[in-house]
Coordinates of C-alpha atoms in Angstrom, one line a residue:
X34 CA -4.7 7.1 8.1
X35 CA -6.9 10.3 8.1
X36 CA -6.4 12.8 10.2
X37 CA -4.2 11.5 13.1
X38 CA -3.7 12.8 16.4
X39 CA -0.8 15.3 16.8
X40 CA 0.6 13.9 19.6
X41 CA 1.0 10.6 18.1
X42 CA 2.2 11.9 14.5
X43 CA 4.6 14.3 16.3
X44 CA 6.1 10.9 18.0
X45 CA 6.2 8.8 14.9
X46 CA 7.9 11.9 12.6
X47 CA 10.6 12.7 15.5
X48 CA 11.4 9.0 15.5
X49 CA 11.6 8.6 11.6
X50 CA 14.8 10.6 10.7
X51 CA 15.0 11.1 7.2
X52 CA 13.0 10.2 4.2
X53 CA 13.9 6.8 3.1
X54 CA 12.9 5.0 -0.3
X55 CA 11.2 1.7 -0.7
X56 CA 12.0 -1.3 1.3
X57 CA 11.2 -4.8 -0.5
X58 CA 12.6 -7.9 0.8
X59 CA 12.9 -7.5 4.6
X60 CA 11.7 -9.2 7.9
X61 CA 10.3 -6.7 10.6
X62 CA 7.1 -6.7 12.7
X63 CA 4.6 -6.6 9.9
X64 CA 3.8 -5.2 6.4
X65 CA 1.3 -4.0 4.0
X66 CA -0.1 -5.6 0.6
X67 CA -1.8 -2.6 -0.6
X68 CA -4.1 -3.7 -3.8
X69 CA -6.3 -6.6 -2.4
X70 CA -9.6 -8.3 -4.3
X71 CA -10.8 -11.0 -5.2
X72 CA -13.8 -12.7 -7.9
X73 CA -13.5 -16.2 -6.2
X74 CA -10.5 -18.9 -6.2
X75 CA -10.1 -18.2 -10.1
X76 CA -9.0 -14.7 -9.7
X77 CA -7.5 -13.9 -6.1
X78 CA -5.0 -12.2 -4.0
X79 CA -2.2 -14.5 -2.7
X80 CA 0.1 -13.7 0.2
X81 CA 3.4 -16.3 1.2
X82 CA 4.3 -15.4 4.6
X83 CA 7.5 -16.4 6.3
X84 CA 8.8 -16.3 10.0
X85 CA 12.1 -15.4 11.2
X86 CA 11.7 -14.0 14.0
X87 CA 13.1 -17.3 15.9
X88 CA 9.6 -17.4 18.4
X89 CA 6.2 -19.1 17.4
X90 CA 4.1 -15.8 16.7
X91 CA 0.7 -14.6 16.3
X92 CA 0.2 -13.0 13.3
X93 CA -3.2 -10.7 13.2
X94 CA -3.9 -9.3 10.2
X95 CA -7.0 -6.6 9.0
X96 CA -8.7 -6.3 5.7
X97 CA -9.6 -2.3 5.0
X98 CA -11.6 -1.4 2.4
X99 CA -9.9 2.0 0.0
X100 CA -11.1 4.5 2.8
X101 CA -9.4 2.5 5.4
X102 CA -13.0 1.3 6.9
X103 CA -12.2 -1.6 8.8
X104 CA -14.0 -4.8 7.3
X105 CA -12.6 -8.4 9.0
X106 CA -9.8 -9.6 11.0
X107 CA -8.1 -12.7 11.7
X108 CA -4.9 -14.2 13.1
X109 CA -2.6 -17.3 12.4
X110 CA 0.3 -18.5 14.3
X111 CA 3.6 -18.9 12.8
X112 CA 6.0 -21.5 14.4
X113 CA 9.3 -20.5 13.5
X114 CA 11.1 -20.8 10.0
X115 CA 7.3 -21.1 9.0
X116 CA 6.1 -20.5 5.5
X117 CA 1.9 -19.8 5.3
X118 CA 0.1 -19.4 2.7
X119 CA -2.8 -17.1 2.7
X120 CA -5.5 -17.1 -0.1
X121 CA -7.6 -14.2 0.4
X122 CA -10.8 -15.7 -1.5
X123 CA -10.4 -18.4 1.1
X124 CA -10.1 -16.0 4.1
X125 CA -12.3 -13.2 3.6
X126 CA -15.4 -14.3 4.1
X127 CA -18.8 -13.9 2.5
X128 CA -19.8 -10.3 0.7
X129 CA -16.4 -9.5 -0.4
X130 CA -16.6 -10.8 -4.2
X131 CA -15.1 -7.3 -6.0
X132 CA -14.3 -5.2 -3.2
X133 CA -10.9 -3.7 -3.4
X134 CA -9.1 -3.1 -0.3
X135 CA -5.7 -3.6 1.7
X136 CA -4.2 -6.1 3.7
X137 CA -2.1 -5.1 7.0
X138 CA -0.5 -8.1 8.8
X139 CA 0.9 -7.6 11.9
X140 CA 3.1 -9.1 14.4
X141 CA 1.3 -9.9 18.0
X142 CA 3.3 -10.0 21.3
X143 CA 5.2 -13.7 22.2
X144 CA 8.1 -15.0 24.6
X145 CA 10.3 -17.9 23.8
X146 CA 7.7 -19.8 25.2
X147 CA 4.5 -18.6 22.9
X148 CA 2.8 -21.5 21.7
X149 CA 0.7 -22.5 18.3
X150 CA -2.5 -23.4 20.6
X151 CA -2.1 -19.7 22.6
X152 CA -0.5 -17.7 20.3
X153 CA -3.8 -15.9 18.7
X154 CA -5.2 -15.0 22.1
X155 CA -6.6 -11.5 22.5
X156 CA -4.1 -10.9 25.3
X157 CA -1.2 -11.1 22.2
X158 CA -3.2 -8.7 20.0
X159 CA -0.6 -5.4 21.3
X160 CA 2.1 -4.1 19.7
X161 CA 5.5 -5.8 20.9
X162 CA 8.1 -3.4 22.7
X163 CA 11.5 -3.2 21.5
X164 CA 13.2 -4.0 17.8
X165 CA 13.2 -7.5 15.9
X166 CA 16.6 -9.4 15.4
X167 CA 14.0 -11.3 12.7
X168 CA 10.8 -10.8 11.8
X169 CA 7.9 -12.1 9.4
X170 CA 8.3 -11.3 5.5
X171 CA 6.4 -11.8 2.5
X172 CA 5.6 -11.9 -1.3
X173 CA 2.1 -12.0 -2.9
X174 CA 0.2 -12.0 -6.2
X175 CA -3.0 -11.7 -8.2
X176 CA -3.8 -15.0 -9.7
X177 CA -6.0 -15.1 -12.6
X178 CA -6.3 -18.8 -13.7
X179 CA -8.8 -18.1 -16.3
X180 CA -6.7 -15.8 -17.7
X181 CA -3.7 -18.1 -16.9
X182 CA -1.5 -14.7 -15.5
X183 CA 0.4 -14.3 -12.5
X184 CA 0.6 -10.5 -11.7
X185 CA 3.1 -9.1 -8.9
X186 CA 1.7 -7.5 -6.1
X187 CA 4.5 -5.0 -4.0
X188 CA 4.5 -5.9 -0.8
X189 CA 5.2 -2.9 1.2
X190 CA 8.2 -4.3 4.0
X191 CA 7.7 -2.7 7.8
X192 CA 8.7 -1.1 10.1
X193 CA 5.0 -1.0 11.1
X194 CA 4.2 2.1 13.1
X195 CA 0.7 2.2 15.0
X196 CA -0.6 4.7 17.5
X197 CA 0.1 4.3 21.3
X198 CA -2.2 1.4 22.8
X199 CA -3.4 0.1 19.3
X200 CA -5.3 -3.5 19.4
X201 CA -4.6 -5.5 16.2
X202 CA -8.2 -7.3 16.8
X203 CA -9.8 -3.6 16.7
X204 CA -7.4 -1.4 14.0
X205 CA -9.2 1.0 12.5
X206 CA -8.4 4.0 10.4
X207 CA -6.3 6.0 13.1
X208 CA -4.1 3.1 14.1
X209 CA -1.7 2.8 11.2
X210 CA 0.5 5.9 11.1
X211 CA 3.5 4.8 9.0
X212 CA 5.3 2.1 6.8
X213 CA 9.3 1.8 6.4
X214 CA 8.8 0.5 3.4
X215 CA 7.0 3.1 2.1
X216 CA 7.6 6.8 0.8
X217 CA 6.9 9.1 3.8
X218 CA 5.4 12.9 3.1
X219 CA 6.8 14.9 4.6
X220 CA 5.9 19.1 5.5
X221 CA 7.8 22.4 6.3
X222 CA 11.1 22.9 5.0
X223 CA 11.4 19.4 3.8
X224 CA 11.8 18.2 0.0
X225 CA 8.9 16.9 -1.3
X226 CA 8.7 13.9 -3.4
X227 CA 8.0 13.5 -6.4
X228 CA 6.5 10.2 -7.9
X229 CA 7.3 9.1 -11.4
X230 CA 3.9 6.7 -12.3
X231 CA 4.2 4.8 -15.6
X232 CA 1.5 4.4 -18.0
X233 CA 1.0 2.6 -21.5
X234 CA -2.7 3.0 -23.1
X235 CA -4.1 3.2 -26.6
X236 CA -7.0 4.2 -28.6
X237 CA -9.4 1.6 -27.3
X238 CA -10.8 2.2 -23.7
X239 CA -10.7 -0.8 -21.5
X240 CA -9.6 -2.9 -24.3
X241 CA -6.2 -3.6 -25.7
X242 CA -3.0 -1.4 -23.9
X243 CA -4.8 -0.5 -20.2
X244 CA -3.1 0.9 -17.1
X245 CA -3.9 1.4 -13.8
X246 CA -2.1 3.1 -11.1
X247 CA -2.5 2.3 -7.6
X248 CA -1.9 4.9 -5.4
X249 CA -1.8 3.9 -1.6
X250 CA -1.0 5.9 1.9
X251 CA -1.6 5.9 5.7
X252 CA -2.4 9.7 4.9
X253 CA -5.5 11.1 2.9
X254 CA -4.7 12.4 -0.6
X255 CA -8.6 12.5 -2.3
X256 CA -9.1 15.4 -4.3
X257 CA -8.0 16.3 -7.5
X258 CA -4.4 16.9 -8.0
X259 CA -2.7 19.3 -10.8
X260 CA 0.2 17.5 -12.8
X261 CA 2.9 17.3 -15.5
X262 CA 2.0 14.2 -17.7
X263 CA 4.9 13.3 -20.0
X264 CA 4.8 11.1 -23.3
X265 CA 8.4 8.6 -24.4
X266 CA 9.3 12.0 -26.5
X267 CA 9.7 14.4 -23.6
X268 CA 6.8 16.3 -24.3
X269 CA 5.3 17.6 -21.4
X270 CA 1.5 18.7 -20.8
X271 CA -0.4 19.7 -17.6
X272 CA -3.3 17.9 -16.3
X273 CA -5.7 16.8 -13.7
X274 CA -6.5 13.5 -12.3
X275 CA -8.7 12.9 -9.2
X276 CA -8.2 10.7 -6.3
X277 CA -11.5 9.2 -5.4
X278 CA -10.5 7.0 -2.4
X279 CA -9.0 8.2 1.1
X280 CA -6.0 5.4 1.2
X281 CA -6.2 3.1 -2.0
X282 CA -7.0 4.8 -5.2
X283 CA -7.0 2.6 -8.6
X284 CA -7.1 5.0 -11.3
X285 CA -6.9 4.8 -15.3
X286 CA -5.1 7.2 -16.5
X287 CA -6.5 6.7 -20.1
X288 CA -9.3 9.3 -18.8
X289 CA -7.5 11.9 -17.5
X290 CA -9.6 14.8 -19.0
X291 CA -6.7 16.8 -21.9
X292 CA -4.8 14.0 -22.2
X293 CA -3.0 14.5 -26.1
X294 CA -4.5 11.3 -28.3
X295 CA -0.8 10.9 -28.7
X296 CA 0.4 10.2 -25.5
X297 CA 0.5 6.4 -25.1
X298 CA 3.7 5.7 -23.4
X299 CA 5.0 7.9 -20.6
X300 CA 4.9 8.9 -17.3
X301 CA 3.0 11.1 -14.8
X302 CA 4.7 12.7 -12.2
X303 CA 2.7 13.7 -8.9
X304 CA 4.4 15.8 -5.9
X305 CA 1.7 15.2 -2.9
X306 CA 1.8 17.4 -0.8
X307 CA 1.2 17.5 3.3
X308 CA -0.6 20.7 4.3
X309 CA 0.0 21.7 8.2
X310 CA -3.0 21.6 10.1
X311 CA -5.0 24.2 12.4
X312 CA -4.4 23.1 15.4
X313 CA -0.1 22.8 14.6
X314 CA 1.5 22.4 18.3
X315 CA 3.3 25.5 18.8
X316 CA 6.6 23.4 20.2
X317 CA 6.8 21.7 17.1
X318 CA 8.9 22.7 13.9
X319 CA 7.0 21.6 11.0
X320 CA 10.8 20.2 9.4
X321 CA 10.3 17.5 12.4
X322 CA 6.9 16.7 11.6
X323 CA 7.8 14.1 9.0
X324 CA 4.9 11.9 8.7
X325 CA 1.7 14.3 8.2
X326 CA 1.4 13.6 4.7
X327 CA 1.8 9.7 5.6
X328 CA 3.7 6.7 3.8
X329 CA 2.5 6.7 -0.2
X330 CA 3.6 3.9 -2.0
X331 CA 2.4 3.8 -5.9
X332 CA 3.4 1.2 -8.7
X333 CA 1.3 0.7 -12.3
X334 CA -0.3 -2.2 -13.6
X335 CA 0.1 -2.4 -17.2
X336 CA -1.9 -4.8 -19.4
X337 CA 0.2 -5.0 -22.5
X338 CA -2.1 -8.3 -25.0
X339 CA 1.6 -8.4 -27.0
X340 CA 2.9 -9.9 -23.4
X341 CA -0.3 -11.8 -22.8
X342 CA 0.4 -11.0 -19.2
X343 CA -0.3 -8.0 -16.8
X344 CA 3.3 -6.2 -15.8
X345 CA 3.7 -3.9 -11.8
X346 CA 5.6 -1.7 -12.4
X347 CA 6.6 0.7 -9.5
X348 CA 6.4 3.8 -8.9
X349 CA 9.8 5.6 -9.2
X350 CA 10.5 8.9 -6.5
X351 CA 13.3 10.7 -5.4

């Protein structure tokens, strides 16, 4: 998240290997849900966590806000083959109504002997050495009972990869450096990525057809970003669209400035890229420094009123 220490990024990238596509549907020390918010019980995030790791563990996890601002914390044990469920309008606390932010739940250290009534203490809150032959997993949604939809929130699977000596009571925005589970950006040599983000709009702003793409990283894309926008006919036309936020940006693309009225049903393809920084270590080769651009994970949420539902769809990349 930001702008990391080399040392540590250095670490993470030589350890990563090669680029690796989404990951849904594993167990592993932790994992992201990366578009959080909620407007009370009738419209709210929902997590459903579940533990194989074969221990009782603590489970900490930290609410950021879409510049990775740390806003509350909390932790749960999980006895094992434990399912929790975990309604954010329930657990965030007062003064978050509307704010849209990301969820990171992590893994705490235990033994075979960790208990329910110790497993949340602070002295649990590190990072636990060595692999998982289990792990914790999840799924979660946006519930909307008023409007009687059940939209699918990606959750993005782990490996979780935090900074030497991080303290999942205290994670702020240098802690996080990668997800498995997500797209990592690499620099040098290396191919870049490109994302495919799908979008289906119409005539009437923030009525009817709407998309919105959520665009999420432990890097910092904000600024505006040059791109080829394509319509379902293979025409192709280059535009800008902006990234407001540092690490959760939730765009429409009905307002990208040039947009042809025509283009309705298409795709927007976006190559981040990971620029090398000043202060480069001479012993390292920028092919190795894998993680500089960060993890980036992005999927579309399309409103379609002839479904009577919202739709995720993900982000496709190579």
């Amino acid at each position: 998240m930001k702008k990391f220490a080399m040392a540590a990024v250095a670490a993470a990238a030589l350890s990563a290997g090669v680029a690796q596509a989404y990951t849904v549907g594993t167990f592993s020390n932790g994992f992201v849900v990366p578009n959080v918010i909620h407007n009370g019980d009738t419209d709210t995030t929902a997590v459903g966590i579940i533990n194989q790791t074969g221990n009782v563990v603590p489970v900490f996890w930290t609410f950021f806000d879409s510049n990775s601002n740390h806003v509350t914390d909390g932790c749960f044990p999980l006895t094992n083959k434990d399912y929790e469920p975990f309604i954010w309008s329930q657990q965030s606390g007062t003064g978050l109504a509307g704010t849209r932010g990301y969820l990171v739940f992590a893994v705490g250290a235990n033994t075979a002997s960790t208990t329910a009534a110790g497993a949340c203490a602070v002295g649990n809150a590190v990072v636990p050495v060595g692999g998982f032959t289990g792990g914790i997993g999840a799924n979660a949604f946006q519930v909307n009972t008023t409007a009687q939809d059940v939209a699918f929130v990606p959750v993005i699977d782990g490996t979780l990869t935090f900074a030497s000596g991080s303290d999942l009571t205290t994670l702020g925005p240098l802690n996080l450096l990668s997800v498995a589970g997500a797209r990592a950006v690499p620099v040098g040599p290396s191919v870049v990525p490109a994302f495919s983000m799908r979008y289906a709009v119409d005539a009437a702003l923030n009525a009817g057809l709407e998309t919105r793409i959520v665009v999420w990283s432990t890097g910092d894309h904000r600024g505006t970003h040059t791109v080829n926008m394509y319509d379902s006919a293979q025409n192709r036309k280059s535009v800008n669209f902006a990234l407001a936020e540092a690490e959760l940006s939730f765009f429409n693309p009905e307002t990208i400035p040039g947009r042809p009225a025509n283009f309705t049903d298409g795709f927007i393809e976006w190559s981040p890229v990971a620029a090398l920084p000043a202060d480069l270590p001479a012993a390292a080769a920028p092919g190795a420094l894998f993680n500089l651009g960060g993890s980036v994970f992005t999927y579309s949420l399309i409103s379609a009123p002839a479904f009577g539902a919202v739709q995720s769809v993900l982000g496709s990349h190579n």
